[in-house]
Amino acid sequence: MKSGGDGDRLRGKAVKLTVLVVLLVLLIFFYLSWVEYKASPKLFGEIDPCQPPPDAYKLSANQSSILSQIGHPDSFQILFFGGESNGNRVEVRLETWTYYSLGREISFLDGEMISDEVVEDEIGSPIEIPYRPEQFAAFMNLEEIIVAAGIEEYLVVPMEPGLVKGGEIIYAEELAFGLRDGELLYVETMPAYEEVSS
């Protein structure tokens, strides 16, 4: 009878060990799945923003003059970063407005024109984008961007931590923007084009 009790104890230990191994494997699996999920792109749709749009960026006199002369750009890029002026930290806004139909690309640094260059476009005529540079302000959060730009669905792609820690690239219709730690750092429009017939 004693040997039967030892066998039962051994079987009990084997069952406990098996259960522990299975639990450990499941924990590892769930952890790795969670890590993979956090690093994978995610699609969000049917957004119903619950707050009013944030205050728009106030265009400079220089930018307002360009808008009144030739209208909104066919495409634009905006980069926000911190700089230093007289020992104080300041926000810097670098913008490039592209007018493919006019063959012009105008850049602004904090609203002041810094270049007006010729660009060649052989792709075709861009279809008007639904976004304006003044919709975006430095360090907006995702919800503010969604409301300001009227975004209905978007795809979030986490960046490799080695490239930009806490960075995400978000794609919406004809728009891409980058966030770091939840704050807007970069915006770029991606207009669609009407095909050029040969």
PDB file of C-alpha atoms in Angstrom:
ATOM      1  CA  MET A   1       0.000   0.000   0.000  1.00  0.00           C
ATOM      2  CA  LYS A   2       2.918   2.281   0.717  1.00  0.00           C
ATOM      3  CA  SER A   3       4.207   1.958  -2.826  1.00  0.00           C
ATOM      4  CA  GLY A   4       0.745   2.896  -4.173  1.00  0.00           C
ATOM      5  CA  GLY A   5       0.807   6.072  -2.072  1.00  0.00           C
ATOM      6  CA  ASP A   6       4.235   6.962  -3.452  1.00  0.00           C
ATOM      7  CA  GLY A   7       2.905   6.436  -6.959  1.00  0.00           C
ATOM      8  CA  ASP A   8      -0.064   8.687  -6.274  1.00  0.00           C
ATOM      9  CA  ARG A   9       2.228  11.354  -4.844  1.00  0.00           C
ATOM     10  CA  LEU A  10       4.508  11.112  -7.880  1.00  0.00           C
ATOM     11  CA  ARG A  11       1.518  11.328 -10.216  1.00  0.00           C
ATOM     12  CA  GLY A  12       0.236  14.320  -8.229  1.00  0.00           C
ATOM     13  CA  LYS A  13       3.632  16.040  -8.510  1.00  0.00           C
ATOM     14  CA  ALA A  14       3.774  15.232 -12.229  1.00  0.00           C
ATOM     15  CA  VAL A  15       0.297  16.711 -12.732  1.00  0.00           C
ATOM     16  CA  LYS A  16       1.241  19.844 -10.768  1.00  0.00           C
ATOM     17  CA  LEU A  17       4.474  20.172 -12.744  1.00  0.00           C
ATOM     18  CA  THR A  18       2.585  19.715 -16.024  1.00  0.00           C
ATOM     19  CA  VAL A  19       0.008  22.328 -15.001  1.00  0.00           C
ATOM     20  CA  LEU A  20       2.800  24.763 -14.037  1.00  0.00           C
ATOM     21  CA  VAL A  21       4.588  24.201 -17.352  1.00  0.00           C
ATOM     22  CA  VAL A  22       1.340  24.724 -19.297  1.00  0.00           C
ATOM     23  CA  LEU A  23       0.596  27.908 -17.312  1.00  0.00           C
ATOM     24  CA  LEU A  24       4.125  29.184 -17.918  1.00  0.00           C
ATOM     25  CA  VAL A  25       3.847  28.485 -21.659  1.00  0.00           C
ATOM     26  CA  LEU A  26       0.459  30.257 -21.764  1.00  0.00           C
ATOM     27  CA  LEU A  27       1.838  33.262 -19.874  1.00  0.00           C
ATOM     28  CA  ILE A  28       4.782  33.493 -22.279  1.00  0.00           C
ATOM     29  CA  PHE A  29       2.438  33.144 -25.253  1.00  0.00           C
ATOM     30  CA  PHE A  30       0.085  35.868 -23.980  1.00  0.00           C
ATOM     31  CA  TYR A  31       2.984  38.190 -23.167  1.00  0.00           C
ATOM     32  CA  LEU A  32       4.552  37.751 -26.620  1.00  0.00           C
ATOM     33  CA  SER A  33       1.135  38.224 -28.238  1.00  0.00           C
ATOM     34  CA  TRP A  34       0.622  41.434 -26.268  1.00  0.00           C
ATOM     35  CA  VAL A  35       4.079  42.716 -27.296  1.00  0.00           C
ATOM     36  CA  GLU A  36       3.316  41.876 -30.939  1.00  0.00           C
ATOM     37  CA  TYR A  37      -0.095  43.560 -30.674  1.00  0.00           C
ATOM     38  CA  LYS A  38       1.444  46.750 -29.239  1.00  0.00           C
ATOM     39  CA  ALA A  39       3.937  46.862 -32.126  1.00  0.00           C
ATOM     40  CA  SER A  40       1.453  46.141 -34.907  1.00  0.00           C
ATOM     41  CA  PRO A  41      -0.528  48.675 -36.945  1.00  0.00           C
ATOM     42  CA  LYS A  42      -4.094  49.321 -35.756  1.00  0.00           C
ATOM     43  CA  LEU A  43      -7.003  50.635 -37.812  1.00  0.00           C
ATOM     44  CA  PHE A  44      -9.553  52.916 -36.154  1.00  0.00           C
ATOM     45  CA  GLY A  45     -12.766  53.998 -37.822  1.00  0.00           C
ATOM     46  CA  GLU A  46     -16.106  55.711 -37.353  1.00  0.00           C
ATOM     47  CA  ILE A  47     -14.678  58.362 -35.061  1.00  0.00           C
ATOM     48  CA  ASP A  48     -17.244  60.465 -33.235  1.00  0.00           C
ATOM     49  CA  PRO A  49     -15.240  63.312 -31.689  1.00  0.00           C
ATOM     50  CA  CYS A  50     -16.873  64.677 -28.557  1.00  0.00           C
ATOM     51  CA  GLN A  51     -15.058  67.974 -28.287  1.00  0.00           C
ATOM     52  CA  PRO A  52     -15.090  71.112 -30.451  1.00  0.00           C
ATOM     53  CA  PRO A  53     -12.121  71.711 -32.778  1.00  0.00           C
ATOM     54  CA  PRO A  54      -9.117  73.345 -31.100  1.00  0.00           C
ATOM     55  CA  ASP A  55      -8.101  76.886 -31.948  1.00  0.00           C
ATOM     56  CA  ALA A  56      -6.577  77.030 -35.411  1.00  0.00           C
ATOM     57  CA  TYR A  57      -3.019  78.133 -35.999  1.00  0.00           C
ATOM     58  CA  LYS A  58      -2.922  81.820 -36.906  1.00  0.00           C
ATOM     59  CA  LEU A  59      -1.257  82.294 -40.275  1.00  0.00           C
ATOM     60  CA  SER A  60       1.353  85.022 -40.548  1.00  0.00           C
ATOM     61  CA  ALA A  61       0.851  88.092 -42.734  1.00  0.00           C
ATOM     62  CA  ASN A  62       3.302  86.517 -45.191  1.00  0.00           C
ATOM     63  CA  GLN A  63       1.288  83.298 -45.378  1.00  0.00           C
ATOM     64  CA  SER A  64      -2.042  85.129 -45.591  1.00  0.00           C
ATOM     65  CA  SER A  65      -0.674  87.157 -48.498  1.00  0.00           C
ATOM     66  CA  ILE A  66       0.334  83.977 -50.360  1.00  0.00           C
ATOM     67  CA  LEU A  67      -3.123  82.469 -49.731  1.00  0.00           C
ATOM     68  CA  SER A  68      -4.882  85.557 -51.065  1.00  0.00           C
ATOM     69  CA  GLN A  69      -2.656  85.594 -54.172  1.00  0.00           C
ATOM     70  CA  ILE A  70      -2.537  81.914 -55.158  1.00  0.00           C
ATOM     71  CA  GLY A  71      -4.793  79.997 -52.751  1.00  0.00           C
ATOM     72  CA  HIS A  72      -4.188  76.995 -50.549  1.00  0.00           C
ATOM     73  CA  PRO A  73      -1.319  74.668 -51.451  1.00  0.00           C
ATOM     74  CA  ASP A  74      -1.821  71.427 -53.372  1.00  0.00           C
ATOM     75  CA  SER A  75       0.254  69.736 -50.678  1.00  0.00           C
ATOM     76  CA  PHE A  76       2.125  70.727 -47.526  1.00  0.00           C
ATOM     77  CA  GLN A  77       4.526  69.469 -44.877  1.00  0.00           C
ATOM     78  CA  ILE A  78       4.907  70.878 -41.369  1.00  0.00           C
ATOM     79  CA  LEU A  79       7.640  70.002 -38.891  1.00  0.00           C
ATOM     80  CA  PHE A  80       7.437  71.116 -35.259  1.00  0.00           C
ATOM     81  CA  PHE A  81      10.503  71.111 -33.044  1.00  0.00           C
ATOM     82  CA  GLY A  82      12.015  72.922 -30.103  1.00  0.00           C
ATOM     83  CA  GLY A  83      14.683  75.552 -30.603  1.00  0.00           C
ATOM     84  CA  GLU A  84      16.473  78.131 -28.539  1.00  0.00           C
ATOM     85  CA  SER A  85      16.295  81.912 -28.751  1.00  0.00           C
ATOM     86  CA  ASN A  86      18.192  84.166 -26.349  1.00  0.00           C
ATOM     87  CA  GLY A  87      18.650  81.235 -23.993  1.00  0.00           C
ATOM     88  CA  ASN A  88      14.914  80.430 -23.922  1.00  0.00           C
ATOM     89  CA  ARG A  89      13.307  77.305 -25.352  1.00  0.00           C
ATOM     90  CA  VAL A  90      10.909  78.130 -28.191  1.00  0.00           C
ATOM     91  CA  GLU A  91       8.626  76.163 -30.495  1.00  0.00           C
ATOM     92  CA  VAL A  92       9.678  76.220 -34.149  1.00  0.00           C
ATOM     93  CA  ARG A  93       7.323  75.599 -37.081  1.00  0.00           C
ATOM     94  CA  LEU A  94       8.898  74.758 -40.446  1.00  0.00           C
ATOM     95  CA  GLU A  95       6.432  74.515 -43.343  1.00  0.00           C
ATOM     96  CA  THR A  96       6.690  73.706 -47.020  1.00  0.00           C
ATOM     97  CA  TRP A  97       3.715  74.509 -49.228  1.00  0.00           C
ATOM     98  CA  THR A  98       3.762  72.962 -52.705  1.00  0.00           C
ATOM     99  CA  TYR A  99       1.771  74.293 -55.652  1.00  0.00           C
ATOM    100  CA  TYR A 100       2.292  71.629 -58.338  1.00  0.00           C
ATOM    101  CA  SER A 101       0.005  73.347 -60.830  1.00  0.00           C
ATOM    102  CA  LEU A 102       2.102  76.545 -60.527  1.00  0.00           C
ATOM    103  CA  GLY A 103       5.465  74.786 -60.276  1.00  0.00           C
ATOM    104  CA  ARG A 104       6.243  76.480 -56.932  1.00  0.00           C
ATOM    105  CA  GLU A 105       7.324  75.311 -53.515  1.00  0.00           C
ATOM    106  CA  ILE A 106       7.338  77.899 -50.731  1.00  0.00           C
ATOM    107  CA  SER A 107       8.916  77.309 -47.325  1.00  0.00           C
ATOM    108  CA  PHE A 108       8.218  79.213 -44.126  1.00  0.00           C
ATOM    109  CA  LEU A 109      10.019  79.280 -40.802  1.00  0.00           C
ATOM    110  CA  ASP A 110       7.651  80.431 -38.061  1.00  0.00           C
ATOM    111  CA  GLY A 111       5.460  82.044 -40.711  1.00  0.00           C
ATOM    112  CA  GLU A 112       8.248  83.960 -42.486  1.00  0.00           C
ATOM    113  CA  MET A 113       9.042  82.958 -46.074  1.00  0.00           C
ATOM    114  CA  ILE A 114      12.537  81.481 -46.328  1.00  0.00           C
ATOM    115  CA  SER A 115      12.409  80.126 -49.894  1.00  0.00           C
ATOM    116  CA  ASP A 116      10.329  80.137 -53.060  1.00  0.00           C
ATOM    117  CA  GLU A 117      11.585  77.484 -55.460  1.00  0.00           C
ATOM    118  CA  VAL A 118      10.594  75.996 -58.793  1.00  0.00           C
ATOM    119  CA  VAL A 119       9.312  72.405 -58.750  1.00  0.00           C
ATOM    120  CA  GLU A 120       8.518  70.209 -61.693  1.00  0.00           C
ATOM    121  CA  ASP A 121       5.503  67.949 -61.671  1.00  0.00           C
ATOM    122  CA  GLU A 122       5.071  65.328 -64.334  1.00  0.00           C
ATOM    123  CA  ILE A 123       2.783  63.104 -62.271  1.00  0.00           C
ATOM    124  CA  GLY A 124      -0.479  64.824 -63.135  1.00  0.00           C
ATOM    125  CA  SER A 125      -2.877  67.294 -61.594  1.00  0.00           C
ATOM    126  CA  PRO A 126      -3.343  66.878 -57.845  1.00  0.00           C
ATOM    127  CA  ILE A 127      -6.879  66.504 -56.560  1.00  0.00           C
ATOM    128  CA  GLU A 128      -7.654  69.137 -53.921  1.00  0.00           C
ATOM    129  CA  ILE A 129      -6.835  67.939 -50.410  1.00  0.00           C
ATOM    130  CA  PRO A 130      -9.353  68.431 -47.575  1.00  0.00           C
ATOM    131  CA  TYR A 131      -6.695  69.793 -45.196  1.00  0.00           C
ATOM    132  CA  ARG A 132      -5.189  73.239 -44.574  1.00  0.00           C
ATOM    133  CA  PRO A 133      -1.902  74.127 -42.846  1.00  0.00           C
ATOM    134  CA  GLU A 134      -3.724  76.288 -40.306  1.00  0.00           C
ATOM    135  CA  GLN A 135      -5.611  73.224 -38.984  1.00  0.00           C
ATOM    136  CA  PHE A 136      -2.442  71.946 -37.281  1.00  0.00           C
ATOM    137  CA  ALA A 137      -0.632  73.413 -34.297  1.00  0.00           C
ATOM    138  CA  ALA A 138       2.477  72.275 -32.475  1.00  0.00           C
ATOM    139  CA  PHE A 139       2.128  69.423 -30.024  1.00  0.00           C
ATOM    140  CA  MET A 140      -1.591  68.752 -30.608  1.00  0.00           C
ATOM    141  CA  ASN A 141      -2.718  65.373 -29.294  1.00  0.00           C
ATOM    142  CA  LEU A 142      -4.394  62.702 -31.419  1.00  0.00           C
ATOM    143  CA  GLU A 143      -7.955  63.628 -30.444  1.00  0.00           C
ATOM    144  CA  GLU A 144      -7.339  67.310 -31.250  1.00  0.00           C
ATOM    145  CA  ILE A 145      -5.914  66.361 -34.658  1.00  0.00           C
ATOM    146  CA  ILE A 146      -8.877  64.094 -35.428  1.00  0.00           C
ATOM    147  CA  VAL A 147     -11.335  66.864 -34.571  1.00  0.00           C
ATOM    148  CA  ALA A 148      -9.404  69.663 -36.326  1.00  0.00           C
ATOM    149  CA  ALA A 149      -8.879  67.696 -39.544  1.00  0.00           C
ATOM    150  CA  GLY A 150     -12.255  65.938 -39.572  1.00  0.00           C
ATOM    151  CA  ILE A 151     -10.621  62.507 -39.766  1.00  0.00           C
ATOM    152  CA  GLU A 152     -13.087  59.615 -39.956  1.00  0.00           C
ATOM    153  CA  GLU A 153     -10.684  56.676 -39.862  1.00  0.00           C
ATOM    154  CA  TYR A 154      -6.965  56.213 -39.418  1.00  0.00           C
ATOM    155  CA  LEU A 155      -4.214  53.630 -39.116  1.00  0.00           C
ATOM    156  CA  VAL A 156      -1.667  53.804 -36.279  1.00  0.00           C
ATOM    157  CA  VAL A 157       1.792  52.336 -36.938  1.00  0.00           C
ATOM    158  CA  PRO A 158       4.111  52.275 -33.904  1.00  0.00           C
ATOM    159  CA  MET A 159       7.704  53.249 -34.691  1.00  0.00           C
ATOM    160  CA  GLU A 160      10.661  51.134 -33.694  1.00  0.00           C
ATOM    161  CA  PRO A 161      11.736  52.299 -30.210  1.00  0.00           C
ATOM    162  CA  GLY A 162      15.313  52.573 -31.499  1.00  0.00           C
ATOM    163  CA  LEU A 163      14.226  55.171 -34.084  1.00  0.00           C
ATOM    164  CA  VAL A 164      11.863  57.369 -32.071  1.00  0.00           C
ATOM    165  CA  LYS A 165      11.000  56.263 -28.562  1.00  0.00           C
ATOM    166  CA  GLY A 166       7.256  56.688 -28.008  1.00  0.00           C
ATOM    167  CA  GLY A 167       6.795  57.472 -31.713  1.00  0.00           C
ATOM    168  CA  GLU A 168       3.809  56.626 -33.901  1.00  0.00           C
ATOM    169  CA  ILE A 169       2.965  57.370 -37.512  1.00  0.00           C
ATOM    170  CA  ILE A 170      -0.716  57.828 -38.225  1.00  0.00           C
ATOM    171  CA  TYR A 171      -2.155  57.530 -41.722  1.00  0.00           C
ATOM    172  CA  ALA A 172      -5.530  58.976 -42.693  1.00  0.00           C
ATOM    173  CA  GLU A 173      -7.021  59.749 -46.086  1.00  0.00           C
ATOM    174  CA  GLU A 174      -4.367  61.786 -47.961  1.00  0.00           C
ATOM    175  CA  LEU A 175      -2.604  62.588 -44.671  1.00  0.00           C
ATOM    176  CA  ALA A 176       0.244  61.235 -42.554  1.00  0.00           C
ATOM    177  CA  PHE A 177       1.412  62.649 -39.254  1.00  0.00           C
ATOM    178  CA  GLY A 178       3.894  61.705 -36.600  1.00  0.00           C
ATOM    179  CA  LEU A 179       3.438  61.807 -32.848  1.00  0.00           C
ATOM    180  CA  ARG A 180       6.017  61.356 -30.114  1.00  0.00           C
ATOM    181  CA  ASP A 181       4.700  60.660 -26.642  1.00  0.00           C
ATOM    182  CA  GLY A 182       1.246  61.644 -27.918  1.00  0.00           C
ATOM    183  CA  GLU A 183       2.266  65.067 -29.312  1.00  0.00           C
ATOM    184  CA  LEU A 184       2.219  66.190 -32.947  1.00  0.00           C
ATOM    185  CA  LEU A 185       5.670  66.685 -34.458  1.00  0.00           C
ATOM    186  CA  TYR A 186       5.127  66.239 -38.204  1.00  0.00           C
ATOM    187  CA  VAL A 187       2.311  66.523 -40.754  1.00  0.00           C
ATOM    188  CA  GLU A 188       2.403  65.708 -44.448  1.00  0.00           C
ATOM    189  CA  THR A 189      -0.404  65.636 -46.975  1.00  0.00           C
ATOM    190  CA  MET A 190      -0.398  63.035 -49.720  1.00  0.00           C
ATOM    191  CA  PRO A 191      -2.689  64.268 -52.472  1.00  0.00           C
ATOM    192  CA  ALA A 192      -4.211  61.935 -55.032  1.00  0.00           C
ATOM    193  CA  TYR A 193      -3.574  62.749 -58.692  1.00  0.00           C
ATOM    194  CA  GLU A 194      -5.580  62.765 -61.859  1.00  0.00           C
ATOM    195  CA  GLU A 195      -3.767  60.637 -64.399  1.00  0.00           C
ATOM    196  CA  VAL A 196      -1.813  62.356 -67.149  1.00  0.00           C
ATOM    197  CA  SER A 197      -2.847  61.082 -70.578  1.00  0.00           C
ATOM    198  CA  SER A 198       0.029  60.470 -72.950  1.00  0.00           C
TER     199      SER A 198
END
